Structures are given as structure tokens and as C-alpha cells.
mmCIF file of C-alpha atoms in Angstrom:
data_model
loop_
_atom_site.group_PDB
_atom_site.id
_atom_site.type_symbol
_atom_site.label_atom_id
_atom_site.label_comp_id
_atom_site.label_asym_id
_atom_site.label_seq_id
_atom_site.Cartn_x
_atom_site.Cartn_y
_atom_site.Cartn_z
ATOM 1 C CA ASP O 1 -0.319 8.311 14.048
ATOM 2 C CA VAL O 2 -2.485 5.232 14.030
ATOM 3 C CA LYS O 3 -1.103 2.585 16.235
ATOM 4 C CA VAL O 4 -1.858 -1.088 15.805
ATOM 5 C CA THR O 5 -0.509 -3.154 18.648
ATOM 6 C CA GLN O 6 -0.042 -6.888 18.581
ATOM 7 C CA SER O 7 0.347 -8.368 22.022
ATOM 8 C CA SER O 8 3.305 -10.636 21.340
ATOM 9 C CA ARG O 9 6.305 -10.276 19.057
ATOM 10 C CA TYR O 10 7.360 -13.923 19.342
ATOM 11 C CA LEU O 11 5.391 -16.935 20.507
ATOM 12 C CA VAL O 12 6.256 -20.605 20.781
ATOM 13 C CA LYS O 13 3.361 -23.002 21.265
ATOM 14 C CA ARG O 14 2.911 -26.740 21.267
ATOM 15 C CA THR O 15 0.912 -28.716 18.749
ATOM 16 C CA GLY O 16 -2.727 -28.977 19.794
ATOM 17 C CA GLU O 17 -2.693 -25.880 22.008
ATOM 18 C CA LYS O 18 -5.347 -23.212 21.626
ATOM 19 C CA VAL O 19 -3.581 -19.980 20.719
ATOM 20 C CA PHE O 20 -4.862 -16.431 21.024
ATOM 21 C CA LEU O 21 -3.293 -13.580 19.071
ATOM 22 C CA GLU O 22 -4.477 -10.161 20.148
ATOM 23 C CA CYS O 23 -4.581 -6.952 18.144
ATOM 24 C CA VAL O 24 -5.623 -3.516 19.363
ATOM 25 C CA GLN O 25 -5.860 -0.295 17.366
ATOM 26 C CA ASP O 26 -6.248 3.150 18.848
ATOM 27 C CA MET O 27 -7.767 5.226 16.049
ATOM 28 C CA ASP O 28 -11.375 4.084 15.971
ATOM 29 C CA HIS O 29 -10.942 2.213 12.686
ATOM 30 C CA GLU O 30 -13.941 0.199 11.547
ATOM 31 C CA ASN O 31 -12.010 -2.370 9.525
ATOM 32 C CA MET O 32 -9.586 -4.895 10.907
ATOM 33 C CA PHE O 33 -7.744 -7.740 9.225
ATOM 34 C CA TRP O 34 -5.603 -10.758 10.018
ATOM 35 C CA TYR O 35 -2.964 -11.981 7.574
ATOM 36 C CA ARG O 36 -0.270 -14.557 7.645
ATOM 37 C CA GLN O 37 2.927 -14.129 5.687
ATOM 38 C CA ASP O 38 5.158 -16.956 4.575
ATOM 39 C CA PRO O 39 8.244 -16.862 2.334
ATOM 40 C CA GLY O 40 7.263 -17.158 -1.307
ATOM 41 C CA LEU O 41 3.533 -16.983 -0.543
ATOM 42 C CA GLY O 42 3.147 -13.318 0.283
ATOM 43 C CA LEU O 43 0.358 -11.966 2.449
ATOM 44 C CA ARG O 44 -2.659 -14.215 2.775
ATOM 45 C CA LEU O 45 -5.893 -12.961 4.300
ATOM 46 C CA ILE O 46 -7.279 -15.150 7.071
ATOM 47 C CA TYR O 47 -10.246 -13.183 8.411
ATOM 48 C CA PHE O 48 -11.478 -9.628 8.427
ATOM 49 C CA SER O 49 -14.104 -7.568 10.149
ATOM 50 C CA TYR O 50 -15.931 -4.422 9.099
ATOM 51 C CA ASP O 51 -17.618 -3.805 12.426
ATOM 52 C CA VAL O 52 -18.016 -5.033 15.968
ATOM 53 C CA LYS O 53 -19.257 -8.629 16.123
ATOM 54 C CA MET O 54 -18.923 -8.933 12.361
ATOM 55 C CA LYS O 55 -16.470 -11.302 10.777
ATOM 56 C CA GLU O 56 -15.822 -12.477 7.258
ATOM 57 C CA LYS O 57 -13.672 -15.322 6.005
ATOM 58 C CA GLY O 58 -10.673 -14.454 3.957
ATOM 59 C CA ASP O 59 -8.744 -16.721 1.631
ATOM 60 C CA ILE O 60 -7.412 -19.204 4.202
ATOM 61 C CA PRO O 61 -9.749 -19.368 7.228
ATOM 62 C CA GLU O 62 -9.395 -23.094 7.905
ATOM 63 C CA GLY O 63 -8.056 -23.805 11.377
ATOM 64 C CA TYR O 64 -8.672 -20.244 12.568
ATOM 65 C CA SER O 65 -11.449 -18.259 14.143
ATOM 66 C CA VAL O 66 -11.754 -14.635 15.210
ATOM 67 C CA SER O 67 -13.495 -12.511 17.760
ATOM 68 C CA ARG O 68 -14.377 -8.837 17.683
ATOM 69 C CA GLU O 69 -16.288 -7.900 20.819
ATOM 70 C CA LYS O 70 -15.016 -4.324 20.878
ATOM 71 C CA LYS O 71 -14.269 -1.998 17.991
ATOM 72 C CA GLU O 72 -10.622 -1.584 18.876
ATOM 73 C CA ARG O 73 -9.790 -5.252 19.431
ATOM 74 C CA PHE O 74 -9.624 -8.108 16.945
ATOM 75 C CA SER O 75 -8.449 -11.490 18.146
ATOM 76 C CA LEU O 76 -7.246 -14.398 16.066
ATOM 77 C CA ILE O 77 -7.700 -17.857 17.542
ATOM 78 C CA LEU O 78 -5.938 -21.016 16.471
ATOM 79 C CA GLU O 79 -8.293 -23.676 17.727
ATOM 80 C CA SER O 80 -5.705 -26.459 17.785
ATOM 81 C CA ALA O 81 -2.286 -25.276 16.705
ATOM 82 C CA SER O 82 -0.450 -27.315 14.103
ATOM 83 C CA THR O 83 3.090 -27.059 12.779
ATOM 84 C CA ASN O 84 1.837 -25.759 9.413
ATOM 85 C CA GLN O 85 0.533 -22.706 11.235
ATOM 86 C CA THR O 86 4.057 -21.625 12.029
ATOM 87 C CA SER O 87 4.194 -18.220 10.392
ATOM 88 C CA MET O 88 4.355 -14.453 10.770
ATOM 89 C CA TYR O 89 0.906 -13.143 11.669
ATOM 90 C CA LEU O 90 0.055 -9.558 10.824
ATOM 91 C CA CYS O 91 -2.897 -7.548 12.013
ATOM 92 C CA ALA O 92 -4.018 -4.450 10.117
ATOM 93 C CA SER O 93 -6.696 -1.822 10.436
ATOM 94 C CA SER O 94 -8.178 0.780 8.155
ATOM 95 C CA TYR O 95 -10.630 3.609 8.104
ATOM 96 C CA ALA O 96 -13.850 3.087 6.183
ATOM 97 C CA GLU O 97 -15.122 5.807 3.926
ATOM 98 C CA ALA O 98 -17.481 5.402 1.005
ATOM 99 C CA ASP O 99 -15.385 7.061 -1.678
ATOM 100 C CA ALA O 100 -11.894 6.888 -0.308
ATOM 101 C CA ASN O 101 -9.426 4.300 0.829
ATOM 102 C CA TYR O 102 -6.350 5.282 2.773
ATOM 103 C CA GLY O 103 -4.778 1.882 2.989
ATOM 104 C CA TYR O 104 -3.995 -0.311 5.941
ATOM 105 C CA THR O 105 -1.865 0.250 8.982
ATOM 106 C CA PHE O 106 -0.123 -2.893 10.106
ATOM 107 C CA GLY O 107 0.894 -4.011 13.542
ATOM 108 C CA SER O 108 4.461 -5.110 14.175
ATOM 109 C CA GLY O 109 3.580 -8.765 13.680
ATOM 110 C CA THR O 110 3.705 -11.921 15.762
ATOM 111 C CA ARG O 111 6.120 -14.631 14.759
ATOM 112 C CA LEU O 112 4.467 -17.847 15.878
ATOM 113 C CA THR O 113 6.337 -21.119 16.037
ATOM 114 C CA VAL O 114 4.368 -24.306 16.674
ATOM 115 C CA VAL O 115 6.489 -27.217 17.864
ATOM 116 C CA GLN F 7 -4.809 -16.195 -11.119
ATOM 117 C CA LYS F 8 -3.133 -13.579 -9.022
ATOM 118 C CA GLU F 9 -4.861 -10.234 -9.220
ATOM 119 C CA VAL F 10 -1.777 -8.157 -8.507
ATOM 120 C CA GLU F 11 1.497 -9.215 -10.095
ATOM 121 C CA GLN F 12 5.012 -8.066 -9.310
ATOM 122 C CA ASN F 13 8.445 -9.326 -10.284
ATOM 123 C CA SER F 14 9.917 -10.958 -7.233
ATOM 124 C CA GLY F 15 13.449 -9.733 -7.956
ATOM 125 C CA PRO F 16 15.873 -9.249 -6.460
ATOM 126 C CA LEU F 17 16.289 -5.920 -8.185
ATOM 127 C CA SER F 18 19.881 -4.834 -7.738
ATOM 128 C CA VAL F 19 20.388 -1.072 -7.872
ATOM 129 C CA PRO F 20 23.644 0.854 -7.457
ATOM 130 C CA GLU F 21 23.609 3.455 -4.732
ATOM 131 C CA GLY F 22 22.483 6.802 -6.128
ATOM 132 C CA ALA F 23 20.659 5.266 -9.102
ATOM 133 C CA ILE F 24 16.927 5.076 -9.794
ATOM 134 C CA ALA F 25 15.063 1.935 -8.783
ATOM 135 C CA SER F 26 12.032 1.196 -10.960
ATOM 136 C CA LEU F 27 9.409 -1.216 -9.668
ATOM 137 C CA ASN F 28 6.418 -2.346 -11.665
ATOM 138 C CA CYS F 29 3.082 -3.855 -10.779
ATOM 139 C CA THR F 30 0.170 -4.993 -12.942
ATOM 140 C CA TYR F 31 -3.360 -5.709 -11.846
ATOM 141 C CA SER F 32 -6.274 -7.573 -13.374
ATOM 142 C CA ASP F 33 -9.277 -6.002 -11.624
ATOM 143 C CA ARG F 34 -10.440 -3.086 -13.755
ATOM 144 C CA GLY F 35 -12.594 -1.972 -10.841
ATOM 145 C CA SER F 36 -9.563 -1.227 -8.682
ATOM 146 C CA GLN F 37 -9.631 2.429 -7.731
ATOM 147 C CA SER F 38 -6.737 3.030 -5.383
ATOM 148 C CA PHE F 39 -3.222 1.672 -5.270
ATOM 149 C CA PHE F 40 -0.664 1.501 -2.538
ATOM 150 C CA TRP F 41 3.033 0.865 -2.167
ATOM 151 C CA TYR F 42 4.306 -0.634 1.056
ATOM 152 C CA ARG F 43 7.902 -1.111 2.115
ATOM 153 C CA GLN F 44 8.781 -4.108 4.250
ATOM 154 C CA TYR F 45 12.166 -4.605 5.850
ATOM 155 C CA SER F 46 13.223 -8.153 6.617
ATOM 156 C CA GLY F 47 11.477 -9.403 9.747
ATOM 157 C CA LYS F 48 9.337 -6.278 10.030
ATOM 158 C CA SER F 49 5.783 -5.419 9.076
ATOM 159 C CA PRO F 50 4.792 -3.479 5.940
ATOM 160 C CA GLU F 51 4.677 0.300 6.151
ATOM 161 C CA LEU F 52 2.779 2.509 3.742
ATOM 162 C CA ILE F 53 4.973 4.800 1.662
ATOM 163 C CA MET F 54 2.719 5.976 -1.179
ATOM 164 C CA PHE F 55 -0.824 5.765 -2.445
ATOM 165 C CA ILE F 56 -2.255 6.898 -5.762
ATOM 166 C CA TYR F 57 -5.736 6.872 -7.260
ATOM 167 C CA SER F 58 -5.528 9.179 -10.275
ATOM 168 C CA ASN F 59 -3.815 8.490 -13.555
ATOM 169 C CA GLY F 60 -0.422 10.102 -13.787
ATOM 170 C CA ASP F 61 2.409 10.699 -11.382
ATOM 171 C CA LYS F 62 2.495 11.443 -7.693
ATOM 172 C CA GLU F 63 5.718 12.504 -6.045
ATOM 173 C CA ASP F 64 6.710 12.371 -2.399
ATOM 174 C CA GLY F 65 10.347 13.119 -1.694
ATOM 175 C CA ARG F 66 12.509 10.554 -3.476
ATOM 176 C CA PHE F 67 9.484 8.406 -4.346
ATOM 177 C CA THR F 68 7.256 8.740 -7.412
ATOM 178 C CA ALA F 69 4.224 6.559 -7.976
ATOM 179 C CA GLN F 70 2.789 6.270 -11.476
ATOM 180 C CA LEU F 71 -0.626 4.941 -12.394
ATOM 181 C CA ASN F 72 -1.974 4.012 -15.815
ATOM 182 C CA LYS F 73 -5.483 2.615 -15.470
ATOM 183 C CA ALA F 74 -5.911 1.968 -19.196
ATOM 184 C CA SER F 75 -2.875 -0.315 -19.185
ATOM 185 C CA GLN F 76 -3.562 -1.549 -15.649
ATOM 186 C CA TYR F 77 -0.140 -0.910 -14.251
ATOM 187 C CA VAL F 78 1.322 0.914 -11.330
ATOM 188 C CA SER F 79 4.958 1.724 -10.836
ATOM 189 C CA LEU F 80 7.204 3.116 -8.142
ATOM 190 C CA LEU F 81 10.403 5.013 -8.794
ATOM 191 C CA ILE F 82 12.963 5.506 -6.058
ATOM 192 C CA ARG F 83 15.443 8.234 -6.936
ATOM 193 C CA ASP F 84 18.924 8.507 -5.444
ATOM 194 C CA SER F 85 18.620 4.999 -4.002
ATOM 195 C CA GLN F 86 20.221 4.495 -0.602
ATOM 196 C CA PRO F 87 21.244 1.289 1.189
ATOM 197 C CA SER F 88 18.363 1.989 3.591
ATOM 198 C CA ASP F 89 15.982 1.491 0.644
ATOM 199 C CA SER F 90 16.938 -2.198 0.534
ATOM 200 C CA ALA F 91 13.656 -3.915 1.358
ATOM 201 C CA THR F 92 10.728 -5.722 -0.204
ATOM 202 C CA TYR F 93 8.163 -3.442 -1.821
ATOM 203 C CA LEU F 94 4.553 -4.580 -1.905
ATOM 204 C CA CYS F 95 2.057 -3.260 -4.410
ATOM 205 C CA ALA F 96 -1.645 -3.361 -3.510
ATOM 206 C CA GLY F 97 -4.880 -2.385 -5.204
ATOM 207 C CA THR F 98 -8.412 -2.196 -3.906
ATOM 208 C CA ASP F 99 -10.989 -4.804 -4.824
ATOM 209 C CA SER F 100 -14.691 -4.127 -5.296
ATOM 210 C CA TRP F 101 -15.224 -4.309 -1.536
ATOM 211 C CA GLY F 102 -12.429 -1.886 -0.777
ATOM 212 C CA LYS F 103 -10.113 -4.561 0.551
ATOM 213 C CA LEU F 104 -6.509 -4.491 -0.544
ATOM 214 C CA GLN F 105 -5.169 -7.168 -2.853
ATOM 215 C CA PHE F 106 -1.410 -7.485 -2.383
ATOM 216 C CA GLY F 107 1.240 -8.564 -4.800
ATOM 217 C CA ALA F 108 3.944 -10.919 -3.622
ATOM 218 C CA GLY F 109 6.485 -8.112 -3.473
ATOM 219 C CA THR F 110 9.703 -7.095 -5.207
ATOM 220 C CA GLN F 111 12.958 -7.344 -3.289
ATOM 221 C CA VAL F 112 15.229 -4.366 -3.841
ATOM 222 C CA VAL F 113 18.929 -4.512 -3.002
ATOM 223 C CA VAL F 114 20.866 -1.256 -3.124
ATOM 224 C CA THR F 115 24.575 -1.890 -3.526
ATOM 225 C CA PRO F 116 27.168 0.649 -2.303
#
């Protein structure tokens, strides 16, 4: 089974801190994604990447950046954490094939609280 | 405008009954559709995918796709309390990314 591992299950950070959320997948997937999920708002795409060193903005990239130096690792960075970034953060990966899509595999999520 | 629409629920289903979840989508280019189950406080897990018109069955789950009417549905037969969760519908966009609905909460009552 594909495994997507997020480094922390719960995090508490202070306003203004730089926060790193790490995600590692072990099945050589090309595509990786970062979402945040808030009650009533569903899953919102922050950034995604189709290959090493590639990154694309999703629907809500403001206040975030990403890094993908290795194929298996996709990091989400909160440059200066704010209380409105308190959320559940979900990483996902998927296999890329021209004529098929097998869906995403999600990590277990990181619940981030900014105080 | 949301591209994938679901009723938020909650959908209350007696134990042993059939739960019927519906999803509509606006992107006629969507090719593949997915149903995810998400327990409270957990991450989504894939339970079904479908890309051809018609029905696809997997155990107690049946996914139905009608591309002409742009809807996808999920039936859960013999509903169990362990089926109580939020079910997310997703369809692919033109880039192959998944567009998620907001989810339908299902509550199975004993």
C-alpha cells in the first residue's frame, strides 16, 4: 500500500513563527498536493507539484510556500504563521498516467494550532 | 460556482438500510470520479472510483455514474454504525487534479 507520512499529527505554534510541515510518500508518485480542511469549507488546495522542483499554486496559496527537492518529499511552509492558518493540513500523492487516474492517497493529517 | 456539489446532510440512515448519496458536477470534461470516506478527525480514504457510465460494485458499496446527467452516486447497502462518516465526492478536472465536493455526513442509527 502507498504510504503518505506527515511528520506531525498535532502542532502548536506561535503567531509569526515560520512553520514547516513535512510530507513523505514511499511509492514513487509524481504528483503531490497540500490541502487545508476547515469545517464548512471542505478541502482547499494550497499548492501542488507534478515533479521535483516544480510547484503550482492552488486555490489559496497566500501565506504559504512549498519545496520539493526530492521526489518523495513535499514540504509546506508557513512563512509567518497567523491565527487564521489554524487548520487541519492534509498532504496527498498520486500516480501520473496519461489516460488513467487512480485518485489520491492522503496522509494522516497535521492539526496545526496557531496561538 | 462549486464544480462538485453534494448535500451536506446529515443523512440519517437506520442500521441495515441503504444509504444513498448523490453528487453532481459541472465540468463535462471530468473523466473519473472518486468516493472518499472520512471519519471525524481522520484523513480521507478512497473507497470507490468509477470512470464508465453505469454501476460499479465493491462489497456493500455501489457507485453509479451518469455522464449525460452529470451525476455520480454512492449506495451503501446494509448500513452499519461504522459507516457513519463524511463521504467526499471528487471528479477530475482537465489537468487530472481532483475537484472535491464539501462532503455528505452520514449517520447510521442503531
